[in-house]
């Protein structure tokens, strides 16, 4: 696929004209100060665009205004710099929207209990901003969602609440986030950004806004193309991860190590991209977003078999890992029931503190159901907070990384391979390790101590 990338300069030359250019002084309101909204706010402020960060969570607003970060990979110093430079303020007050020319929405888009899309946060935000929106303002949705959310659902609530017409009285666009938390090489300002507008003028206005701060903008034909492209990116990951997870099981039965296979295959310089197996999917995106499309596809009588199959395979991985735990314990003459099992890594990916949808919870739940005494170690999640999904673990604390603690367990499962963990120590101290991430590949260990899963 050929994507034409436009540099910021090209875009400025291409679209800047007196009608569409934004007054920098007016600034931008970013709604939802989470993993997406906060780094985006910092990016704008770094480029000199004043940002009003709006969130319904009082405690986040207070911490931000005190120059304090609550996301591990975001430095508090950066927030303090923005504050000191007068470029950032957080608030819960939606009436402040009347003072800005652009609003970017970065609120959650989870699945409901029945695994249907829950766009209520987006719609609530639309309703909250509508009465305060000024004529000519721009609204951009960044939350991941199904095609049609921006130009149908969000548009409807804003039009109803503001009495204005999208594309005529205010501008509307969609631009998906491509944040890669925990990847030090991923810079928000450099990742190409897709932008789709309701009308050509909406697109121009949105490009003008992002062009102030981001280097590579990719204009696309419509909001729906941008929404669909974001889903394609995440479905692509989900399907490919499912493929290697399936191959992991098949190759393991044949006595072949999937990690060695992927390492070998990826030497092919074209037509192959490596994906790695694991204990299941985690995070706010890959386990959730594909099902936004599945749901929407039903409206058009279309099946989404790849998505469903990938979901099925990925969802079965924690049970596969627990099967390997049982095998390894059995080998030691022990049962899962009554054994002390330590799960290393609660966050869903390495080097971050985000444990939403983490497969570690599923692992811990399955092990507990089978009678194991389960604890976890994660330096980035010292204590498990209260959530609707994992209420039974709320208040549970990470164990300390000490020889006596590791030795007190019958088996350790490496669920997430944080770089800060000393895997040689783990090999030396643990009686048995079930490794779902190939974290033990480079360490010296006794034969039969490490079980891949
Ligand atoms: N986290 C990622 O890596 C990532 C990457 C790409 C896309 N996304 C998408 O971006 C969106 C946001 O994800 P996130 O990870 O930043 O979520 P998050 O939970 O970290 O942050 C969302 C924030 O929105 C706030 N919020 C909720 N409802 C609100 C409302 N009505 N008004 C104002 N604030 C409200 C919450 O208090 C929270 O601070 C989702 O659609 C997600 O799928 C996330």
Short mmCIF file of C-alpha atoms and ligand atoms in Angstrom, two decimals:
data_model
loop_
_atom_site.label_atom_id
_atom_site.label_comp_id
_atom_site.label_asym_id
_atom_site.label_seq_id
_atom_site.Cartn_x
_atom_site.Cartn_y
_atom_site.Cartn_z
CA UNK A 1 0.00 0.00 0.00
CA UNK A 2 1.39 3.38 -0.94
CA UNK A 3 0.72 6.13 1.56
CA UNK A 4 1.57 9.67 0.59
CA UNK A 5 3.09 11.42 3.52
CA UNK A 6 3.01 15.18 3.67
CA UNK A 7 5.57 17.05 5.70
CA UNK A 8 4.28 19.81 7.96
CA UNK A 9 5.64 22.41 5.56
CA UNK A 10 3.87 20.82 2.62
CA UNK A 11 0.64 20.90 4.54
CA UNK A 12 1.07 24.51 5.55
CA UNK A 13 1.78 25.44 1.95
CA UNK A 14 -1.05 23.26 0.83
CA UNK A 15 -3.84 24.34 3.08
CA UNK A 16 -3.05 27.37 5.16
CA UNK A 17 -5.30 30.25 4.15
CA UNK A 18 -6.93 32.97 6.21
CA UNK A 19 -10.26 31.16 6.44
CA UNK A 20 -8.96 27.87 7.74
CA UNK A 21 -5.88 28.75 9.81
CA UNK A 22 -6.35 28.63 13.57
CA UNK A 23 -5.34 31.36 15.94
CA UNK A 24 -2.58 29.75 17.98
CA UNK A 25 -3.52 31.92 20.93
CA UNK A 26 -6.94 30.32 21.05
CA UNK A 27 -5.27 27.02 21.94
CA UNK A 28 -6.78 23.61 22.03
CA UNK A 29 -8.84 21.70 24.57
CA UNK A 30 -7.92 18.03 24.93
CA UNK A 31 -10.63 15.98 26.63
CA UNK A 32 -9.55 12.86 28.54
CA UNK A 33 -6.18 13.15 30.25
CA UNK A 34 -5.22 9.50 29.91
CA UNK A 35 -2.61 7.48 28.06
CA UNK A 36 -3.57 9.21 24.78
CA UNK A 37 -4.72 12.70 25.80
CA UNK A 38 -1.85 13.55 28.13
CA UNK A 39 1.06 12.85 25.74
CA UNK A 40 -0.84 14.61 22.96
CA UNK A 41 -1.30 17.65 25.22
CA UNK A 42 2.42 17.66 26.00
CA UNK A 43 3.19 17.46 22.30
CA UNK A 44 1.03 20.51 21.51
CA UNK A 45 2.40 22.49 24.43
CA UNK A 46 5.97 21.64 23.39
CA UNK A 47 5.16 23.28 20.06
CA UNK A 48 3.88 26.40 21.78
CA UNK A 49 0.14 25.67 21.46
CA UNK A 50 -1.60 26.40 24.78
CA UNK A 51 -3.58 23.37 25.96
CA UNK A 52 -6.58 23.13 28.23
CA UNK A 53 -6.73 19.55 29.52
CA UNK A 54 -10.26 18.53 30.52
CA UNK A 55 -11.11 15.43 32.53
CA UNK A 56 -14.02 14.37 34.74
CA UNK A 57 -11.55 12.88 37.23
CA UNK A 58 -10.85 15.57 39.87
CA UNK A 59 -7.80 13.81 41.22
CA UNK A 60 -6.09 13.73 37.81
CA UNK A 61 -6.83 17.43 37.28
CA UNK A 62 -5.36 18.33 40.67
CA UNK A 63 -2.25 16.24 40.10
CA UNK A 64 -1.67 17.71 36.64
CA UNK A 65 -2.04 21.27 37.91
CA UNK A 66 0.50 20.39 40.62
CA UNK A 67 2.89 19.26 37.89
CA UNK A 68 2.56 15.59 38.77
CA UNK A 69 2.33 12.72 36.28
CA UNK A 70 0.35 9.55 37.04
CA UNK A 71 1.64 7.66 34.01
CA UNK A 72 5.01 6.02 34.49
CA UNK A 73 6.51 6.77 31.10
CA UNK A 74 5.48 10.44 31.27
CA UNK A 75 7.91 12.55 33.20
CA UNK A 76 6.43 14.95 35.81
CA UNK A 77 9.16 17.41 34.81
CA UNK A 78 7.55 17.80 31.38
CA UNK A 79 4.23 18.70 32.96
CA UNK A 80 5.91 21.20 35.29
CA UNK A 81 7.66 22.81 32.30
CA UNK A 82 4.35 23.21 30.45
CA UNK A 83 2.74 24.64 33.55
CA UNK A 84 5.61 27.06 34.15
CA UNK A 85 5.49 28.18 30.52
CA UNK A 86 1.76 28.94 30.85
CA UNK A 87 1.02 26.39 28.16
CA UNK A 88 -1.06 23.91 30.10
CA UNK A 89 -3.90 23.93 32.56
CA UNK A 90 -6.18 21.09 33.59
CA UNK A 91 -9.81 21.55 34.53
CA UNK A 92 -13.10 19.72 35.00
CA UNK A 93 -15.03 22.74 33.76
CA UNK A 94 -16.46 22.12 30.28
CA UNK A 95 -17.70 25.73 29.99
CA UNK A 96 -14.05 26.66 29.31
CA UNK A 97 -14.58 25.16 25.83
CA UNK A 98 -16.07 28.52 24.86
CA UNK A 99 -12.56 29.96 25.01
CA UNK A 100 -10.91 27.57 22.55
CA UNK A 101 -11.09 27.09 18.81
CA UNK A 102 -10.39 23.35 18.75
CA UNK A 103 -11.43 20.38 20.88
CA UNK A 104 -9.81 16.95 20.68
CA UNK A 105 -11.63 14.04 22.31
CA UNK A 106 -9.51 11.20 23.77
CA UNK A 107 -11.95 9.40 26.08
CA UNK A 108 -12.29 5.62 26.56
CA UNK A 109 -14.13 3.37 24.09
CA UNK A 110 -14.43 0.04 25.96
CA UNK A 111 -16.69 -2.95 25.38
CA UNK A 112 -19.88 -3.41 27.38
CA UNK A 113 -20.48 -6.47 29.58
CA UNK A 114 -21.90 -8.23 26.50
CA UNK A 115 -18.81 -7.26 24.48
CA UNK A 116 -20.61 -4.67 22.39
CA UNK A 117 -19.04 -1.24 21.71
CA UNK A 118 -19.63 1.25 24.48
CA UNK A 119 -19.35 4.72 22.96
CA UNK A 120 -21.17 6.34 25.87
CA UNK A 121 -18.01 8.23 26.97
CA UNK A 122 -17.70 9.77 23.51
CA UNK A 123 -21.37 10.73 23.43
CA UNK A 124 -21.28 12.14 26.98
CA UNK A 125 -18.31 14.25 25.96
CA UNK A 126 -20.17 15.43 22.84
CA UNK A 127 -23.13 16.45 25.00
CA UNK A 128 -20.87 18.18 27.52
CA UNK A 129 -19.02 20.29 24.94
CA UNK A 130 -21.99 21.11 22.68
CA UNK A 131 -23.49 24.01 24.68
CA UNK A 132 -20.09 25.72 24.89
CA UNK A 133 -18.88 25.26 21.33
CA UNK A 134 -18.32 28.51 19.44
CA UNK A 135 -19.11 29.03 15.78
CA UNK A 136 -16.26 27.93 13.51
CA UNK A 137 -14.68 25.69 16.16
CA UNK A 138 -13.17 22.33 15.28
CA UNK A 139 -14.01 19.04 17.05
CA UNK A 140 -11.76 16.03 16.44
CA UNK A 141 -12.41 12.56 17.80
CA UNK A 142 -9.29 10.47 18.52
CA UNK A 143 -10.82 7.56 20.44
CA UNK A 144 -10.70 4.25 18.55
CA UNK A 145 -14.14 3.32 17.27
CA UNK A 146 -16.22 1.87 14.43
CA UNK A 147 -16.75 3.74 11.15
CA UNK A 148 -19.64 6.14 11.41
CA UNK A 149 -19.13 7.18 15.05
CA UNK A 150 -17.85 10.64 14.15
CA UNK A 151 -20.12 11.60 11.27
CA UNK A 152 -23.25 9.95 12.70
CA UNK A 153 -23.24 9.47 16.46
CA UNK A 154 -20.96 12.27 17.67
CA UNK A 155 -22.26 14.65 15.05
CA UNK A 156 -25.84 14.04 16.15
CA UNK A 157 -25.27 14.83 19.84
CA UNK A 158 -23.19 17.92 19.14
CA UNK A 159 -25.69 19.27 16.65
CA UNK A 160 -28.56 18.59 19.08
CA UNK A 161 -26.78 20.26 22.00
CA UNK A 162 -25.35 23.24 20.16
CA UNK A 163 -28.05 24.05 17.64
CA UNK A 164 -25.27 24.24 15.05
CA UNK A 165 -24.73 22.21 11.89
CA UNK A 166 -21.55 20.16 11.39
CA UNK A 167 -19.51 21.16 8.35
CA UNK A 168 -21.32 24.50 8.25
CA UNK A 169 -21.25 26.09 11.70
CA UNK A 170 -18.53 23.92 13.24
CA UNK A 171 -15.90 21.56 11.85
CA UNK A 172 -15.75 17.86 12.58
CA UNK A 173 -12.92 15.39 11.99
CA UNK A 174 -11.51 12.05 13.09
CA UNK A 175 -7.83 11.36 13.70
CA UNK A 176 -6.84 8.10 15.38
CA UNK A 177 -4.11 7.98 17.98
CA UNK A 178 -1.07 5.78 17.32
CA UNK A 179 0.46 5.98 20.76
CA UNK A 180 2.92 3.17 21.54
CA UNK A 181 3.34 3.29 25.32
CA UNK A 182 6.60 2.02 26.69
CA UNK A 183 8.43 2.24 23.37
CA UNK A 184 11.21 4.80 23.86
CA UNK A 185 11.71 5.04 20.08
CA UNK A 186 8.11 6.07 19.44
CA UNK A 187 7.77 9.85 19.45
CA UNK A 188 4.24 11.27 19.34
CA UNK A 189 5.45 14.15 17.16
CA UNK A 190 6.95 11.90 14.49
CA UNK A 191 4.44 9.09 14.07
CA UNK A 192 2.42 9.72 10.86
CA UNK A 193 -1.07 10.85 11.78
CA UNK A 194 -4.18 10.02 9.76
CA UNK A 195 -6.75 12.79 9.50
CA UNK A 196 -10.21 12.53 7.93
CA UNK A 197 -12.75 15.36 7.84
CA UNK A 198 -16.50 15.56 7.43
CA UNK A 199 -16.00 18.10 4.60
CA UNK A 200 -12.87 19.33 2.77
CA UNK A 201 -12.93 22.45 4.98
CA UNK A 202 -13.13 20.26 8.11
CA UNK A 203 -10.10 18.31 6.88
CA UNK A 204 -8.15 21.49 6.20
CA UNK A 205 -8.96 22.87 9.62
CA UNK A 206 -7.88 19.63 11.31
CA UNK A 207 -4.65 19.46 9.29
CA UNK A 208 -3.92 23.05 10.24
CA UNK A 209 -4.34 22.20 13.91
CA UNK A 210 -2.16 19.08 13.93
CA UNK A 211 0.35 20.71 11.57
CA UNK A 212 1.31 23.07 14.37
CA UNK A 213 2.78 20.22 16.30
CA UNK A 214 3.14 17.03 14.28
CA UNK A 215 5.57 16.36 11.46
CA UNK A 216 3.80 13.86 9.24
CA UNK A 217 0.13 14.21 8.50
CA UNK A 218 -1.74 11.84 6.24
CA UNK A 219 -5.00 13.32 4.97
CA UNK A 220 -7.56 10.64 4.07
CA UNK A 221 -10.87 10.77 2.22
CA UNK A 222 -13.27 10.82 5.16
CA UNK A 223 -13.75 10.30 8.89
CA UNK A 224 -14.88 6.76 8.10
CA UNK A 225 -11.69 5.88 6.22
CA UNK A 226 -9.63 7.09 9.18
CA UNK A 227 -11.81 5.16 11.64
CA UNK A 228 -11.61 2.01 9.50
CA UNK A 229 -7.82 2.34 9.05
CA UNK A 230 -7.27 2.44 12.82
CA UNK A 231 -9.36 -0.72 13.20
CA UNK A 232 -7.41 -2.41 10.39
CA UNK A 233 -4.13 -1.65 12.19
CA UNK A 234 -5.36 -3.25 15.40
CA UNK A 235 -7.11 -6.19 13.72
CA UNK A 236 -3.89 -6.87 11.81
CA UNK A 237 -2.04 -7.21 15.12
CA UNK A 238 -4.72 -9.33 16.72
CA UNK A 239 -4.88 -11.77 13.77
CA UNK A 240 -1.10 -12.09 13.46
CA UNK A 241 -0.63 -12.58 17.19
CA UNK A 242 -3.31 -15.28 17.06
CA UNK A 243 -1.45 -16.96 14.19
CA UNK A 244 1.83 -17.21 16.14
CA UNK A 245 -0.06 -18.28 19.25
CA UNK A 246 -1.63 -21.13 17.28
CA UNK A 247 1.71 -22.06 15.75
CA UNK A 248 3.29 -21.98 19.22
CA UNK A 249 0.96 -24.74 20.35
CA UNK A 250 1.39 -26.81 17.17
CA UNK A 251 5.18 -26.47 17.09
CA UNK A 252 5.49 -27.16 20.83
CA UNK A 253 3.69 -30.48 20.24
CA UNK A 254 6.32 -31.22 17.57
CA UNK A 255 9.15 -30.27 19.92
CA UNK A 256 9.94 -27.10 17.96
CA UNK A 257 10.43 -23.75 19.73
CA UNK A 258 8.26 -21.00 18.17
CA UNK A 259 10.74 -18.32 19.29
CA UNK A 260 13.50 -19.97 17.28
CA UNK A 261 11.12 -20.29 14.33
CA UNK A 262 10.15 -16.59 14.35
CA UNK A 263 13.81 -15.56 14.74
CA UNK A 264 14.65 -17.68 11.70
CA UNK A 265 11.71 -16.50 9.57
CA UNK A 266 12.35 -12.85 10.25
CA UNK A 267 15.71 -13.02 8.48
CA UNK A 268 13.63 -12.88 5.28
CA UNK A 269 14.13 -9.29 4.16
CA UNK A 270 10.75 -8.95 2.45
CA UNK A 271 7.18 -10.17 2.80
CA UNK A 272 7.45 -11.14 6.46
CA UNK A 273 6.89 -9.25 9.68
CA UNK A 274 7.60 -10.91 13.04
CA UNK A 275 4.89 -11.24 15.67
CA UNK A 276 5.49 -12.97 18.98
CA UNK A 277 3.35 -15.34 21.03
CA UNK A 278 2.29 -14.68 24.59
CA UNK A 279 -0.13 -15.60 27.38
CA UNK A 280 -3.03 -13.75 25.70
CA UNK A 281 -3.91 -10.25 24.61
CA UNK A 282 -3.89 -7.24 26.88
CA UNK A 283 -4.25 -3.48 26.94
CA UNK A 284 -6.93 -1.07 25.95
CA UNK A 285 -6.71 -1.68 22.19
CA UNK A 286 -6.00 -5.11 20.68
CA UNK A 287 -8.41 -7.22 22.78
CA UNK A 288 -11.19 -4.66 22.34
CA UNK A 289 -11.08 -2.68 19.11
CA UNK A 290 -11.54 -5.56 16.62
CA UNK A 291 -14.95 -6.24 18.20
CA UNK A 292 -16.05 -2.71 17.39
CA UNK A 293 -15.95 -3.77 13.74
CA UNK A 294 -17.56 -7.15 14.38
CA UNK A 295 -20.52 -5.37 15.96
CA UNK A 296 -20.85 -2.80 13.19
CA UNK A 297 -20.46 -5.47 10.48
CA UNK A 298 -23.64 -7.17 11.73
CA UNK A 299 -25.62 -4.11 10.70
CA UNK A 300 -24.49 -4.87 7.13
CA UNK A 301 -25.05 -8.65 7.37
CA UNK A 302 -21.31 -9.24 7.03
CA UNK A 303 -19.35 -11.90 8.91
CA UNK A 304 -15.97 -11.10 10.48
CA UNK A 305 -14.56 -14.61 10.76
CA UNK A 306 -10.88 -13.67 10.97
CA UNK A 307 -11.58 -11.36 13.89
CA UNK A 308 -13.68 -13.94 15.73
CA UNK A 309 -11.18 -16.73 15.17
CA UNK A 310 -8.25 -14.58 16.29
CA UNK A 311 -10.25 -13.63 19.39
CA UNK A 312 -10.97 -17.27 20.12
CA UNK A 313 -7.31 -18.34 19.81
CA UNK A 314 -5.94 -15.42 21.79
CA UNK A 315 -8.56 -15.87 24.51
CA UNK A 316 -7.60 -19.52 24.90
CA UNK A 317 -3.94 -18.71 25.64
CA UNK A 318 -4.19 -18.21 29.43
CA UNK A 319 -5.75 -21.69 29.72
CA UNK A 320 -2.90 -23.12 27.60
CA UNK A 321 -0.35 -21.49 29.92
CA UNK A 322 -2.12 -22.87 32.98
CA UNK A 323 -1.99 -26.31 31.33
CA UNK A 324 1.78 -25.91 31.04
CA UNK A 325 1.95 -24.83 34.70
CA UNK A 326 0.11 -28.02 35.66
CA UNK A 327 2.50 -30.10 33.53
CA UNK A 328 5.56 -28.46 35.07
CA UNK A 329 4.28 -28.90 38.62
CA UNK A 330 3.32 -32.48 37.89
CA UNK A 331 6.87 -33.08 36.77
CA UNK A 332 7.97 -31.94 40.24
CA UNK A 333 5.45 -34.29 41.85
CA UNK A 334 3.12 -31.41 42.78
CA UNK A 335 -0.42 -30.38 41.95
CA UNK A 336 -1.68 -26.92 41.05
CA UNK A 337 -4.01 -27.24 44.02
CA UNK A 338 -2.07 -26.05 47.07
CA UNK A 339 1.02 -24.88 45.14
CA UNK A 340 2.42 -21.38 45.56
CA UNK A 341 2.59 -19.73 42.15
CA UNK A 342 4.14 -16.32 41.45
CA UNK A 343 3.15 -14.39 38.32
CA UNK A 344 5.90 -12.01 37.18
CA UNK A 345 4.54 -9.00 35.27
CA UNK A 346 1.01 -7.71 35.79
CA UNK A 347 1.18 -4.92 33.19
CA UNK A 348 0.01 -6.10 29.76
CA UNK A 349 3.27 -5.17 28.04
CA UNK A 350 6.88 -4.64 29.09
CA UNK A 351 8.07 -1.53 30.89
CA UNK A 352 4.67 0.13 31.37
CA UNK A 353 2.37 0.42 34.37
CA UNK A 354 -0.83 -0.20 32.41
CA UNK A 355 -2.52 -3.43 33.51
CA UNK A 356 -5.88 -2.91 31.80
CA UNK A 357 -7.17 -6.11 30.21
CA UNK A 358 -3.88 -7.79 31.13
CA UNK A 359 -3.85 -11.56 30.53
CA UNK A 360 -2.03 -11.86 33.88
CA UNK A 361 -5.40 -11.34 35.59
CA UNK A 362 -6.88 -14.22 33.64
CA UNK A 363 -3.86 -16.39 34.50
CA UNK A 364 -4.10 -15.51 38.16
CA UNK A 365 -7.85 -16.20 38.15
CA UNK A 366 -7.50 -19.61 36.48
CA UNK A 367 -4.69 -20.62 38.84
CA UNK A 368 -6.69 -19.52 41.86
CA UNK A 369 -9.74 -21.43 40.62
CA UNK A 370 -7.56 -24.56 40.53
CA UNK A 371 -6.56 -24.06 44.14
CA UNK A 372 -3.13 -22.42 43.73
CA UNK A 373 -1.97 -19.73 46.16
CA UNK A 374 -1.25 -16.91 43.72
CA UNK A 375 0.89 -13.83 44.16
CA UNK A 376 2.39 -11.41 41.65
CA UNK A 377 5.50 -9.31 41.18
CA UNK A 378 5.40 -6.08 39.20
CA UNK A 379 7.50 -3.08 40.22
CA UNK A 380 5.28 -0.84 38.06
CA UNK A 381 2.03 -1.98 39.68
CA UNK A 382 2.87 -2.07 43.41
CA UNK A 383 -0.77 -2.50 44.39
CA UNK A 384 -3.86 -3.48 42.41
CA UNK A 385 -6.45 -0.70 42.37
CA UNK A 386 -10.21 -1.12 42.48
CA UNK A 387 -11.72 -1.96 39.09
CA UNK A 388 -15.07 -3.40 38.12
CA UNK A 389 -13.40 -6.20 36.16
CA UNK A 390 -10.87 -7.35 38.78
CA UNK A 391 -12.51 -6.38 42.05
CA UNK A 392 -11.40 -9.65 43.71
CA UNK A 393 -7.73 -8.59 43.38
CA UNK A 394 -8.17 -5.00 44.60
CA UNK A 395 -5.69 -4.18 47.36
CA UNK A 396 -3.38 -7.11 46.52
CA UNK A 397 0.25 -5.99 46.66
CA UNK A 398 3.21 -7.00 44.56
CA UNK A 399 5.66 -9.22 46.45
CA UNK A 400 9.20 -7.92 46.99
CA UNK A 401 12.00 -9.03 44.68
CA UNK A 402 13.98 -11.00 47.25
CA UNK A 403 15.64 -14.39 47.10
CA UNK A 404 13.64 -15.78 50.03
CA UNK A 405 10.37 -14.60 48.45
CA UNK A 406 11.10 -16.14 45.05
CA UNK A 407 12.31 -19.36 46.70
CA UNK A 408 9.11 -19.60 48.72
CA UNK A 409 7.12 -20.28 45.53
CA UNK A 410 6.78 -23.66 43.84
CA UNK A 411 6.67 -22.12 40.40
CA UNK A 412 7.05 -18.72 38.70
CA UNK A 413 5.19 -17.72 35.52
CA UNK A 414 6.79 -14.97 33.46
CA UNK A 415 3.75 -13.24 31.97
CA UNK A 416 5.32 -9.89 31.01
CA UNK A 417 9.03 -9.44 30.43
CA UNK A 418 9.84 -6.10 32.06
CA UNK A 419 13.44 -5.13 31.24
CA UNK A 420 14.13 -4.23 34.88
CA UNK A 421 13.68 -7.82 36.11
CA UNK A 422 16.90 -9.78 36.68
CA UNK A 423 16.09 -13.03 34.87
CA UNK A 424 19.39 -14.62 35.88
CA UNK A 425 18.41 -14.14 39.52
CA UNK A 426 15.02 -15.60 38.71
CA UNK A 427 16.70 -18.65 37.15
CA UNK A 428 18.97 -19.01 40.20
CA UNK A 429 16.26 -18.58 42.82
CA UNK A 430 13.12 -20.14 41.32
CA UNK A 431 12.37 -23.87 41.58
CA UNK A 432 10.65 -23.84 38.18
CA UNK A 433 9.80 -21.14 35.63
CA UNK A 434 7.04 -21.18 33.02
CA UNK A 435 8.14 -18.59 30.47
CA UNK A 436 5.52 -17.14 28.12
CA UNK A 437 7.81 -14.40 26.74
CA UNK A 438 11.13 -16.08 26.05
CA UNK A 439 12.54 -13.90 28.83
CA UNK A 440 14.79 -16.72 30.06
CA UNK A 441 16.42 -17.25 26.67
CA UNK A 442 19.67 -15.51 27.54
CA UNK A 443 20.17 -16.85 31.08
CA UNK A 444 22.07 -19.85 32.40
CA UNK A 445 19.80 -22.33 34.07
CA UNK A 446 19.59 -25.97 35.06
CA UNK A 447 18.10 -28.35 32.48
CA UNK A 448 14.37 -28.76 32.84
CA UNK A 449 13.87 -25.73 35.06
CA UNK A 450 12.34 -23.50 32.37
CA UNK A 451 9.15 -24.49 30.59
CA UNK A 452 8.12 -22.43 27.60
CA UNK A 453 4.41 -21.71 27.25
N1 LIG B 1 -3.67 3.65 25.44
C1 LIG B 1 -3.26 3.50 24.20
O1 LIG B 1 -2.13 3.08 23.95
C2 LIG B 1 -4.15 3.87 23.01
C3 LIG B 1 -3.59 3.87 21.74
C4 LIG B 1 -4.37 4.25 20.65
C5 LIG B 1 -5.71 4.57 20.85
N2 LIG B 1 -6.25 4.53 22.09
C6 LIG B 1 -7.66 4.93 22.23
O2 LIG B 1 -7.71 6.22 22.80
C7 LIG B 1 -8.86 6.35 23.64
C8 LIG B 1 -8.44 6.77 25.03
O3 LIG B 1 -7.64 5.74 25.59
P1 LIG B 1 -6.68 5.98 26.83
O4 LIG B 1 -5.80 4.80 26.89
O5 LIG B 1 -6.08 7.34 26.80
O6 LIG B 1 -7.76 5.93 28.02
P2 LIG B 1 -7.52 6.34 29.55
O7 LIG B 1 -8.51 5.57 30.33
O8 LIG B 1 -6.07 6.27 29.88
O9 LIG B 1 -7.92 7.87 29.58
C9 LIG B 1 -9.20 8.33 29.34
C10 LIG B 1 -9.45 9.56 30.21
O10 LIG B 1 -10.73 10.08 29.86
C11 LIG B 1 -11.36 10.52 31.05
N3 LIG B 1 -12.78 10.58 30.79
C12 LIG B 1 -13.68 9.58 30.73
N4 LIG B 1 -14.88 10.07 30.41
C13 LIG B 1 -14.74 11.39 30.26
C14 LIG B 1 -15.64 12.44 29.93
N5 LIG B 1 -16.93 12.21 29.69
N6 LIG B 1 -15.15 13.69 29.88
C15 LIG B 1 -13.85 13.94 30.13
N7 LIG B 1 -12.95 12.98 30.43
C16 LIG B 1 -13.41 11.74 30.51
C17 LIG B 1 -10.94 9.51 32.09
O11 LIG B 1 -11.07 10.04 33.40
C18 LIG B 1 -9.48 9.25 31.70
O12 LIG B 1 -8.61 10.15 32.37
C19 LIG B 1 -9.56 5.00 23.56
O13 LIG B 1 -10.53 5.06 22.55
C20 LIG B 1 -8.46 4.05 23.16
O14 LIG B 1 -8.97 2.92 22.48
C21 LIG B 1 -5.49 4.20 23.18
#
